[in-house]
XYZ file of C-alpha atoms in Angstrom:
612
model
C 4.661 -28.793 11.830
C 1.054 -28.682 10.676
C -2.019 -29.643 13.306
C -5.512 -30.542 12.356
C -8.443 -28.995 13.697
C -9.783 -29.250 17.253
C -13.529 -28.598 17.633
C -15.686 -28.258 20.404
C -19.529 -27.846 20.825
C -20.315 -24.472 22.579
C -23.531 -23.492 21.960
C -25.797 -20.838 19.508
C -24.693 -18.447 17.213
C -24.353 -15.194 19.050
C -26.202 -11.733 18.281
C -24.676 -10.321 15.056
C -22.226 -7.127 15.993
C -23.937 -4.337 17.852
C -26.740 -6.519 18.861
C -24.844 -7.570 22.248
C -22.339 -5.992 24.443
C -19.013 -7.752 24.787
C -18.347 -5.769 28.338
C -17.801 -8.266 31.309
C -20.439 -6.559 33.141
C -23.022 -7.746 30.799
C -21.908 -11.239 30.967
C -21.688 -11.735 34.722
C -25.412 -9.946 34.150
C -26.222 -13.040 31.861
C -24.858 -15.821 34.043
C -26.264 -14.231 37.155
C -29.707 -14.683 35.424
C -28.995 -18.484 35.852
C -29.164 -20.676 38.969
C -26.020 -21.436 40.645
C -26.417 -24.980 39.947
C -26.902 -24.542 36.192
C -23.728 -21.634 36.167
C -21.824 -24.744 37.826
C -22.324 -27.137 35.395
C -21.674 -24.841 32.883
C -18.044 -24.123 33.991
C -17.808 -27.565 34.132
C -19.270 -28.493 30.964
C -16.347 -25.620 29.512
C -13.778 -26.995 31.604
C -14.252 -30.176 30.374
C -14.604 -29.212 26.411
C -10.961 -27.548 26.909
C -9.907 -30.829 28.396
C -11.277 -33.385 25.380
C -10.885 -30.392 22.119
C -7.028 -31.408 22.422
C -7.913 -34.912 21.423
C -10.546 -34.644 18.819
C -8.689 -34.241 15.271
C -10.434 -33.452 11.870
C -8.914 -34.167 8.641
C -10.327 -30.580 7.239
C -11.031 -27.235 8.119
C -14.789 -26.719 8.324
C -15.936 -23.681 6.359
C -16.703 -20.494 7.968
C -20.223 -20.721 9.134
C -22.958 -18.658 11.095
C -22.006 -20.565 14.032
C -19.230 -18.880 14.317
C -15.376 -19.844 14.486
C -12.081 -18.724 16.585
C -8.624 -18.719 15.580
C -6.266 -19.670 18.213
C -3.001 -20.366 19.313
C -2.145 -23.581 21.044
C 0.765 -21.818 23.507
C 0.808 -18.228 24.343
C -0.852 -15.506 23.272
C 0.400 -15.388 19.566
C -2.873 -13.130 18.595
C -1.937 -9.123 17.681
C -4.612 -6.914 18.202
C -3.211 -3.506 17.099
C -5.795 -2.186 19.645
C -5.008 0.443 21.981
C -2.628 -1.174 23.940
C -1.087 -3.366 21.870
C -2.319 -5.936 23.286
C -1.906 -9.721 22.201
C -4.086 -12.083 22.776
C -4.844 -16.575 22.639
C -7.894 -16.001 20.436
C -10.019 -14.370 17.848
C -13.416 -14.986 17.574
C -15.651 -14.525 14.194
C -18.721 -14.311 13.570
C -20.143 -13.917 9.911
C -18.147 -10.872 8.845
C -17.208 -9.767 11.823
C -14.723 -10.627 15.036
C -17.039 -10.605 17.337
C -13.980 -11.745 20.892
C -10.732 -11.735 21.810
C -9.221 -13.570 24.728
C -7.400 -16.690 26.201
C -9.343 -19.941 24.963
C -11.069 -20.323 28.438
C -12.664 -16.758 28.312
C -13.687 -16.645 24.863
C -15.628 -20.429 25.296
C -16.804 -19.147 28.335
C -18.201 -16.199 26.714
C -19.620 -17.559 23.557
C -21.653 -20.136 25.736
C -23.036 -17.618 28.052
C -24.590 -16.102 25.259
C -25.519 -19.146 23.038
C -28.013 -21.713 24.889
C -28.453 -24.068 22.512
C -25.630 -25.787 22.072
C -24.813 -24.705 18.272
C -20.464 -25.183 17.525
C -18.175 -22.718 17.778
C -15.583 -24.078 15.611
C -11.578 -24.189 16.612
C -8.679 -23.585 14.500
C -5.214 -23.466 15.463
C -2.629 -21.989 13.802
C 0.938 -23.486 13.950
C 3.021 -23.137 16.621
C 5.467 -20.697 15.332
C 3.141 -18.963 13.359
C 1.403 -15.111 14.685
C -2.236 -13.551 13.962
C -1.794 -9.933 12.276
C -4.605 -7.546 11.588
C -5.193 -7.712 7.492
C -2.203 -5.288 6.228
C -2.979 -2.348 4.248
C -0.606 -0.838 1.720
C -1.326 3.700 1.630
C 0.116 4.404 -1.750
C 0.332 1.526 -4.947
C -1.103 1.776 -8.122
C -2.998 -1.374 -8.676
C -3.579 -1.738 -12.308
C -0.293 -0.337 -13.232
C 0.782 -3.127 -11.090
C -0.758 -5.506 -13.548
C 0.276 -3.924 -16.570
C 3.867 -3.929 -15.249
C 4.171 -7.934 -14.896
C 3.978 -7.731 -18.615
C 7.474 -6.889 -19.439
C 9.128 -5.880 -16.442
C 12.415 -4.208 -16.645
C 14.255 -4.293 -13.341
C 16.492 -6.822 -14.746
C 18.280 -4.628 -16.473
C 21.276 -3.363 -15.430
C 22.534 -1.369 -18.782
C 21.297 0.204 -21.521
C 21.579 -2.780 -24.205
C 20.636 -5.327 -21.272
C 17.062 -3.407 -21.303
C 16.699 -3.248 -24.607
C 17.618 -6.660 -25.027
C 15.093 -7.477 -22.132
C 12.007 -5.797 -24.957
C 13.958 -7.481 -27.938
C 13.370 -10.707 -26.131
C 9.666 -10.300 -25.166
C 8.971 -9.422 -28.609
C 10.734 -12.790 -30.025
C 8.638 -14.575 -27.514
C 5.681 -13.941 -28.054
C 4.464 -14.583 -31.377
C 1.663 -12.449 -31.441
C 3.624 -9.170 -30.471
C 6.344 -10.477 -33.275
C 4.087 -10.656 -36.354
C 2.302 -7.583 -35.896
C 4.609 -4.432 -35.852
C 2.280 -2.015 -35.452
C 1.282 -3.821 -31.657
C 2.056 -1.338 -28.505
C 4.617 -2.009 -26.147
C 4.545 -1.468 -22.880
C 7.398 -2.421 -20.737
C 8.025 -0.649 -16.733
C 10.751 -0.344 -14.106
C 14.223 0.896 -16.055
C 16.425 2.345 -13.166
C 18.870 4.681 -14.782
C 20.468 5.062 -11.349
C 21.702 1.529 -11.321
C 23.245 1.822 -13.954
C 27.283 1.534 -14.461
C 26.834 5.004 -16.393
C 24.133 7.103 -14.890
C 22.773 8.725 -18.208
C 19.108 9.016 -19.783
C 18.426 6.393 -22.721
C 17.327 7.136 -26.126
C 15.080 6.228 -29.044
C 18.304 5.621 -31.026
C 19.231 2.665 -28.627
C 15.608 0.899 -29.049
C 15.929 1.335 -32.224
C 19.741 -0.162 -32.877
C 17.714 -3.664 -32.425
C 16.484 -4.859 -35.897
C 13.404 -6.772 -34.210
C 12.621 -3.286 -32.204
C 13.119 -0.987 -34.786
C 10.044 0.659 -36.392
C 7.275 -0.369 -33.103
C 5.711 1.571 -31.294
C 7.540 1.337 -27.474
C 6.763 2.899 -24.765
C 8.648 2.007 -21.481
C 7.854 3.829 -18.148
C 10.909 4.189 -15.491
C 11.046 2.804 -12.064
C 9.731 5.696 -10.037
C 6.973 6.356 -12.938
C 8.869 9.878 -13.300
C 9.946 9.310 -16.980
C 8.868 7.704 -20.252
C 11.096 6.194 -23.032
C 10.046 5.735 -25.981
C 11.211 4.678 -29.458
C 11.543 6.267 -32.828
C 7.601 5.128 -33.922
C 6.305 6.927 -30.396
C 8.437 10.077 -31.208
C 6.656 10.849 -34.882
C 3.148 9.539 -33.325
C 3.249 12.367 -30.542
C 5.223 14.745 -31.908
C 5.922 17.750 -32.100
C 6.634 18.292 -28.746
C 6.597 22.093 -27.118
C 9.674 23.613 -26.433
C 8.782 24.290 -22.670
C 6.517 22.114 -20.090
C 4.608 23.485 -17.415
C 6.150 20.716 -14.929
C 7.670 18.583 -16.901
C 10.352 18.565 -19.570
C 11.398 16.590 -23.098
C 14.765 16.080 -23.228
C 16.749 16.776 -26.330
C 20.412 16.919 -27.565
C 22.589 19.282 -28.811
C 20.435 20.115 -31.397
C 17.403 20.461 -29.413
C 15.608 17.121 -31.392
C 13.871 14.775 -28.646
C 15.910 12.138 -27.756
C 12.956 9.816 -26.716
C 12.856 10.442 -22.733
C 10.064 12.563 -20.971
C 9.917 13.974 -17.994
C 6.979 14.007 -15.031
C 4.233 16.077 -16.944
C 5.443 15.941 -20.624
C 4.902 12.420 -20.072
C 1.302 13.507 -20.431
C 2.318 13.942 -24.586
C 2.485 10.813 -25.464
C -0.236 9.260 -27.231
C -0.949 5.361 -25.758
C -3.777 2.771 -26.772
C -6.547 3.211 -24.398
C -6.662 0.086 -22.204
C -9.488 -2.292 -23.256
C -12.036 -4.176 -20.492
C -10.121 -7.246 -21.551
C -6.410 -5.464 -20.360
C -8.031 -3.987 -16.609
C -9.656 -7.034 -15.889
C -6.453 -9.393 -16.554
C -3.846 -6.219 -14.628
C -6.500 -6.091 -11.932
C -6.390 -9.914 -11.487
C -2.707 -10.328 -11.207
C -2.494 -7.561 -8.813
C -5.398 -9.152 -6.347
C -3.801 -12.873 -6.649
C -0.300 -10.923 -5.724
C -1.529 -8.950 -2.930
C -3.972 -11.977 -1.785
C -1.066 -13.635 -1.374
C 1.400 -11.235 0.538
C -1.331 -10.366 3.128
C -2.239 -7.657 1.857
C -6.448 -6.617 2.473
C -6.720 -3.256 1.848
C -5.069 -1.145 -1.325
C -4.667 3.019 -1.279
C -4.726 3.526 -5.192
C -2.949 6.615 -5.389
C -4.295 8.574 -8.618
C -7.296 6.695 -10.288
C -7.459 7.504 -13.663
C -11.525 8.302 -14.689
C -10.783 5.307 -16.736
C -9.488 2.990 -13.408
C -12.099 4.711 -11.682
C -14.741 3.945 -13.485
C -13.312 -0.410 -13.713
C -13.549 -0.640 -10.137
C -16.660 1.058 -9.654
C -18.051 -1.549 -12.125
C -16.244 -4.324 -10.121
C -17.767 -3.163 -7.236
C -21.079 -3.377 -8.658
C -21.041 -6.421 -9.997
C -19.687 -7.806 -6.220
C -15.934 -8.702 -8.003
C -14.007 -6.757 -5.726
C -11.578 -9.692 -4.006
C -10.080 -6.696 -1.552
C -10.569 -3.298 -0.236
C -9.656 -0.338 -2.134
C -9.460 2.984 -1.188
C -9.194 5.396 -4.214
C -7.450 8.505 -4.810
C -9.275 10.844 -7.738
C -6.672 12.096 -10.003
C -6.919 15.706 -10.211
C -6.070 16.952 -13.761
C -5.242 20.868 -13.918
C -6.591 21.099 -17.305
C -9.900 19.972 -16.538
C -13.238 21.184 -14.468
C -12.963 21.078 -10.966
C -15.094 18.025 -9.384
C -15.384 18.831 -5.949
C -18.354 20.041 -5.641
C -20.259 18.017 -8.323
C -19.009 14.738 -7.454
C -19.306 12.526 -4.587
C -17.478 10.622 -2.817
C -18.121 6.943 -3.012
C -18.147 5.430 0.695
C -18.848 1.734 1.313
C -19.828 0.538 -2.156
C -19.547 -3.368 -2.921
C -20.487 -4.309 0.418
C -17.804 -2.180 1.869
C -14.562 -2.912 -0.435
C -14.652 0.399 -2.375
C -14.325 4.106 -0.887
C -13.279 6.957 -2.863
C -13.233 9.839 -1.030
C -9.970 11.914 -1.786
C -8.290 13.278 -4.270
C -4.414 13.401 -5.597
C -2.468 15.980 -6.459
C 0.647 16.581 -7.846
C 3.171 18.801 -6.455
C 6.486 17.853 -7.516
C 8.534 15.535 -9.299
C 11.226 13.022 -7.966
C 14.037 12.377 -6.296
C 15.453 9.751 -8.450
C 14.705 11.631 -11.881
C 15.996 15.101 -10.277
C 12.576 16.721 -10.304
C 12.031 16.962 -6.840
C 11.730 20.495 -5.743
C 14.376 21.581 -2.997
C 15.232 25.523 -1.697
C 19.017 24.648 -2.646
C 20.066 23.388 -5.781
C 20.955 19.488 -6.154
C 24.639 18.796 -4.713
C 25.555 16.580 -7.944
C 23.480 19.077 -10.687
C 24.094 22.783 -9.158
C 22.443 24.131 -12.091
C 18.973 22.950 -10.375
C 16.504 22.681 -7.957
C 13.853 20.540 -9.543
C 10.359 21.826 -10.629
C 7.317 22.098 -9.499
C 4.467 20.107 -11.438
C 1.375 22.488 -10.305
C 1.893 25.599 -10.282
C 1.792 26.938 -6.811
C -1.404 29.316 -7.300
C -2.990 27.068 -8.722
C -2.079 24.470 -5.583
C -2.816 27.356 -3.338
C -6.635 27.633 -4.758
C -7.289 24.082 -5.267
C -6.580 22.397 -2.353
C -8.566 24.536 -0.460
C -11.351 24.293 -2.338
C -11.233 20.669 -2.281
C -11.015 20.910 1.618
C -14.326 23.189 2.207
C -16.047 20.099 -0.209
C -15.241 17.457 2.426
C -12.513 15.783 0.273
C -9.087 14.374 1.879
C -6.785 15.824 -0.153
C -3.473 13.614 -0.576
C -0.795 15.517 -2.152
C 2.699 13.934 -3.874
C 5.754 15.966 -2.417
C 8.977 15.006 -2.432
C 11.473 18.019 -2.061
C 11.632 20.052 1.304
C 10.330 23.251 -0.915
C 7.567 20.862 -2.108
C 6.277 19.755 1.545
C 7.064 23.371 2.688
C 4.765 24.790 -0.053
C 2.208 22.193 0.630
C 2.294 22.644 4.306
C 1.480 26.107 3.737
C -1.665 25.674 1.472
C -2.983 23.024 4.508
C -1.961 25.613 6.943
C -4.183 28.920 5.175
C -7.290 26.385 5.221
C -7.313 26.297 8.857
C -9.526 29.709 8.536
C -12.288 28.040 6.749
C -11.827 24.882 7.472
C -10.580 21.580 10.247
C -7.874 20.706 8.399
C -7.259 17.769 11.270
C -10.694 16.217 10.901
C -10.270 15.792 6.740
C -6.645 14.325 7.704
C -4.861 15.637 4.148
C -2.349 13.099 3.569
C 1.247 14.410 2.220
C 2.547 11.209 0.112
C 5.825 10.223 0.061
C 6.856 13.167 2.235
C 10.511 12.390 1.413
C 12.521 15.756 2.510
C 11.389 18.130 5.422
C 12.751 20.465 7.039
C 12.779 20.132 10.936
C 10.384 23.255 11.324
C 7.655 22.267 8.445
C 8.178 18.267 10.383
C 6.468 20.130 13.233
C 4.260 21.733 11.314
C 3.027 18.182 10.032
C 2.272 17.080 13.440
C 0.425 20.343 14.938
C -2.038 20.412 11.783
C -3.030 16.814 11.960
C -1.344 16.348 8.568
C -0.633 12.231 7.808
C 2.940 11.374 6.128
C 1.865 8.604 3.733
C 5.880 6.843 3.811
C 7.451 4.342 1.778
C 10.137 2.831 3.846
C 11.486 0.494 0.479
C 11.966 3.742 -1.215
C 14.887 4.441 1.882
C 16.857 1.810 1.380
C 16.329 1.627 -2.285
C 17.602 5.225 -2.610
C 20.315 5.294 0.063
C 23.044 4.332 -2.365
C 22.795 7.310 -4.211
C 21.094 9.917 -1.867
C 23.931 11.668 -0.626
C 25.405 12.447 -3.598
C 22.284 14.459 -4.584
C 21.663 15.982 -1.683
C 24.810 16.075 -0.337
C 25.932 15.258 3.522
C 23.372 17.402 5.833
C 20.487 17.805 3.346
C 20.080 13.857 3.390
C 19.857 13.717 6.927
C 15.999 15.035 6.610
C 15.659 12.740 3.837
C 13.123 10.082 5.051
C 13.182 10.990 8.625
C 10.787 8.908 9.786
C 11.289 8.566 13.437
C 11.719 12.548 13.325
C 7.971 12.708 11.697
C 6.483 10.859 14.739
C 8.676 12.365 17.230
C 6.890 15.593 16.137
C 3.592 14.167 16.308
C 2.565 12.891 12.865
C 1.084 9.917 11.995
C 2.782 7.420 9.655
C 0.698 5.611 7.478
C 2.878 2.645 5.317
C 2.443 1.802 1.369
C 5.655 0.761 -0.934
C 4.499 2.840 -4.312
C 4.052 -0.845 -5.802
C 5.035 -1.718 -8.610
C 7.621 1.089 -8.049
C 9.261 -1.089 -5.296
C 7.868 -4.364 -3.899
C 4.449 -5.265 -3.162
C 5.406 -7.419 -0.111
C 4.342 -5.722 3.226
C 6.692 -7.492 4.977
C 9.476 -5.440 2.796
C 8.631 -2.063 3.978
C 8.116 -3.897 7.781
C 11.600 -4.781 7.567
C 12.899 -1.346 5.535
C 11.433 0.444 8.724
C 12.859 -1.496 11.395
C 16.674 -1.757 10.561
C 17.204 0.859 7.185
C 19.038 -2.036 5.731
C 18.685 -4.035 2.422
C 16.918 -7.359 2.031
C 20.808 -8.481 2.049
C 21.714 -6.422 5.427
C 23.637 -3.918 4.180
C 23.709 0.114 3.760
C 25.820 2.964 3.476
C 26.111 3.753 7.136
C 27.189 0.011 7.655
C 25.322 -3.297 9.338
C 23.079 -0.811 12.095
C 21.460 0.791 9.332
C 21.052 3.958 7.561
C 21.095 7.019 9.936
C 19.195 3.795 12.262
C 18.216 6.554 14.199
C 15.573 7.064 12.545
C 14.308 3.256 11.941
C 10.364 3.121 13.348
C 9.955 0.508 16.486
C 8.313 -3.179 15.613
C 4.958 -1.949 16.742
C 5.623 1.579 14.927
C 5.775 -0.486 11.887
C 3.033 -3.091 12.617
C 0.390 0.182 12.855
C 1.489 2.102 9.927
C 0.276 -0.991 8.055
C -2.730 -1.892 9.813
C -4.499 0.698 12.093
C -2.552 3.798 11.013
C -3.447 2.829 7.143
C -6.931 2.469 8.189
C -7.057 5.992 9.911
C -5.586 7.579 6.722
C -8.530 5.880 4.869
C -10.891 6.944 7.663
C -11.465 3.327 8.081
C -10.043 3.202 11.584
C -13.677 1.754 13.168
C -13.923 -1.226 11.147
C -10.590 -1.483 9.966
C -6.804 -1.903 11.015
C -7.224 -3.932 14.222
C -8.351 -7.035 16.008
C -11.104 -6.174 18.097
C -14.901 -7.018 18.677
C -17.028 -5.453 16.250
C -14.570 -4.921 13.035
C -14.755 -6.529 10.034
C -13.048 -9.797 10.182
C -10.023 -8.869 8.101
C -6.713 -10.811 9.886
C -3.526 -12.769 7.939
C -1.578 -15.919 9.723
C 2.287 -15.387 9.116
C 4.424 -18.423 9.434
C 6.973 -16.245 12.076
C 6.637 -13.952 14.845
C 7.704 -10.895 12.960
C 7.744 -9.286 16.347
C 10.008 -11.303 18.169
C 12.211 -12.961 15.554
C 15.774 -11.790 14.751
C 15.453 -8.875 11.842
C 17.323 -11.004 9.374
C 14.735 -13.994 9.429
C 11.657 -11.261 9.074
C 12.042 -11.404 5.107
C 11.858 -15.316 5.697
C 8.555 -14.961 6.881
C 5.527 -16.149 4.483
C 2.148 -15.637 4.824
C 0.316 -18.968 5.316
C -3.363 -17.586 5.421
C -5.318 -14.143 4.368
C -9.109 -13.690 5.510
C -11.525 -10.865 4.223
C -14.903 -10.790 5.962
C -14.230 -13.649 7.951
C -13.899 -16.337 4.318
C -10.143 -17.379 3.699
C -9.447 -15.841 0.410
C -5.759 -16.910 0.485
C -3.803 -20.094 1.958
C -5.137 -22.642 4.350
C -5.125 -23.125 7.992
């Protein structure tokens, strides 16, 4: 059931954030300054306003003002904080950009009145009776415009071969444009050669069997962004293509001819349209109205191209940014090291663009069979993955990176990968606190036990996925066979150790819905409640706690952005960043959690999604 506003009249607008103390020795200081008559009437005048705001109704929602405005809950204390104690609360009070109080109704009037003499409104809103206050949620590894560019022709719908390429036969048919002009690029993203019937790479010469494909240029990236395939056109466009790959590889038949799939870096060879302002204005767009709507307020872009760099630094300029980004600098091995002729961008656009790490590449992954392990795959004994840097060169660079003040975030997924990585971290201790730059590994899939202690004695952040868990459950065994897998996204392990966990999904490699990898973390089941270790979830040992969950995608993100002081929590003096969800995800039975929408998203105090 819905309820209209209540409103009361409390007063002036209070000192903007760090103007006043919120302490309750200050404000017994201020209502001690008062005559005992006047501090009487005042807790009478409060008193009464609690009394007559449950009879006043308003057919809207004022805007958020200068006057100030709480959020409450009619019954209980149905706020989250995320603060230290993990604490919840009646009320949130904001201010301008800011939450300025938290407290039970009673305490927060109180409070804003002692401080506000002359009798400006502090407006009320309540939020539904079932419904929960959340910190704004933060997602630590997506790739935003990709994202965008995705929606375009997904692929996930297709559970064969000929069902995929049917799915680009049809989007060509569709859309006329695309149909007339052959020589148009295609773009499609998300084929899952795992879920297939017959686990087995695609080829050109399947696009190509479709008359309306044949001859265009299509390009169509895989789930896990790990491999291209492409048709005939793309093939004779890029071509040749070197035998061997530095960290990647072409596949090829019998005969050693390409058969049109690419592998981690020799997806680097082939040649794509460069996106246009037109294209990364209309991806970024549908990636902002997505998240908006999902609750998501802050983004970790994991690998900004100079070309996505360079958008959103434009965005931010031009004061377009509708949420936070924190950006990851793709570092490419073939070109000049920026570290120490770049800086990092901190705070631009009024606060909703920082840039100040970089990514790195160590590995491939799981799902393609180019993550790098010490013993060879269990279903392909002829290999142990590959490494996509090679490990001097990771050895010098991060390092170097590290004495420049950059976080460095670095993609491992194999145990040899994270070992090796762990190692390079460890050497910079000499020069360097490796703790206070809080390197990030990301994904951080496979560990063994010793190099999971290792992560929590240097400080080192395990930037998780809990989606990609239960999405790769069903076939994780059989490549790493029945020990191995038990260190395979071990997250309860990781903070048993000491890490920190900070939460993303790898959007649009698995779902952009928080709430997802919320639920993938608390029961290692699918949205459906099933896994291969039954109905208690898979190896539930290691599933993360409610509140585990709840900070690795609010305070915990925050910290990994160094954003942890203005960021990730309810609590006076933070930017007013909070989402309503229509359940308590905290409380609620685990199969209802997924049933959970989100109802209202604020950024800076404004509602940018919803109503309340």
């Amino acid at each position: 059931m819905s309820h209209k506003l209540r409103r009361r009249n409390i007063a002036d607008p209070i000192p903007a954030p760090g103007t006043e103390t919120r302490s309750q020795t200050n404000i017994d200081a201020t209502q001690s300054s008062l005559s005992a008559p006047s501090v009487a009437l005042s807790v009478l005048i409060v008193s009464s306003l609690v009394i007559s705001a449950l009879f006043w109704l308003y057919t809207q929602v004022p805007p958020a003002s200068a006057n100030g405005y709480a959020v409450c809950s009619r019954f209980g204390q149905r706020v989250y904080t995320v603060d230290d104690g993990n604490s919840a609360v009646q009320c949130l009070v904001i201010r301008d950009e800011f939450i300025v109080d938290t407290g039970s109704l009673d305490d927060v009037s109180a409070r804003w009145y002692a401080v506000n003499p002359s009798g400006l409104t502090l407006q009320i809103r309540y939020i539904d009776d079932e419904s929960i206050v959340v910190p704004g949620l933060s997602d630590s590894h997506a790739h935003i415009l990709e994202y965008g560019a995705n929606q375009q022709l997904p692929l996930e719908g297709g559970k064969t071969i000929n069902e995929t390429v049917a799915l680009v036969r049809d989007y060509i048919v569709e859309h006329p444009d695309v149909y007339l002009d052959r020589s148009m690029f295609i773009e499609g993203w998300g084929w899952d050669h795992t879920s297939w019937p017959i686990e087995e790479w695609p080829s050109a010469d399947a696009l190509d069997s479709d008359p309306v494909i044949r001859g265009r240029p299509v390009v169509l990236q895989s789930k896990d962004c790990h491999a291209l395939w492409v048709s005939k056109m793309v093939l004779q466009q890029s071509g040749p293509f070197p035998i061997d790959v530095e960290g990647g590889v072409v596949v090829r038949d019998e005969l050693g001819n390409p058969t049109g799939v690419l592998l981690d870096n020799a997806q680097q060879l082939v040649n794509k349209p460069i996106p246009t302002e037109a294209d990364l204005r209309r991806r970024f767009a549908i990636t902002a109205k997505d998240a908006l709507s999902l609750g998501l307020t802050s983004i970790h872009d994991a690998g900004l191209q100079p070309i996505s760099l360079q958008f959103f630094e434009r965005q931010a300029a031009e004061g377009l940014l509708p949420i936070r980004i924190y950006g990851m600098r793709y570092f490419d091995e073939a070109g000049p090291y920026f570290g120490n002729i770049s800086k990092p961008i901190v705070n631009a656009g009024n606060g909703r663009l920082n840039v100040r790490s970089v990514k790195i590449f160590a590995d491939g992954a799981l799902r393609s069979g180019g993550a790098a392990l010490y013993e060879p795959y269990h279903d392909n004994p002829g290999t142990k993955g590959f490494m996509r840097l090679d490990e001097e060169v990771l050895r010098e660079i991060v390092p170097r990176f590290l004495k420049d003040q950059w976080q460095v975030n670095v993609h491992a997924i194999g145990d040899y990968a994270n070992s090796v990585v762990l190692d390079t971290f460890e050497a910079a201790l000499k020069d360097v606190n490796v703790t206070a730059l809080r390197p990030r590994l990301e994904h951080a899939q496979i560990l063994r036990e010793e190099d999971m202690i290792r992560v929590g004695r240097l400080g080192v952040i395990a930037s998780v996925q809990p989606t990609h868990a239960t999405s790769d459950m069903w076939y994780a065994e059989a490549r790493l066979g029945p020990e191995r897998v038990k260190g395979l996204y071990a997250f309860r392990s990781l903070l048993d150790h000491g890490a920190r966990l900070a939460l993303g999904s790898d959007f649009p490699v698995e779902d952009m819905n928080p709430l997802s990898g919320f639920y993938a973390a608390v029961t290692r089941l699918s949205p459906d409640g099933v896994s291969p270790g039954g109905p208690s979830g898979w190896f539930p040992e290691q599933c993360l706690s409610r509140v585990q969950a709840l900070r690795g995608i609010t305070i915990d993100a925050a910290y990994a952005s160094f954003t942890e002081d203005t960021l990730g929590s309810i609590t006076p003096g933070k930017r007013a960043d909070f989402v309503v969800l229509s359940q308590d995800i905290m409380s609620i039975s685990v199969d209802q959690i997924l049933k959970s929408r989100v109802q209202a998203t604020f950024i800076d105090g404004e509602l940018v999604y919803g109503s309340l």
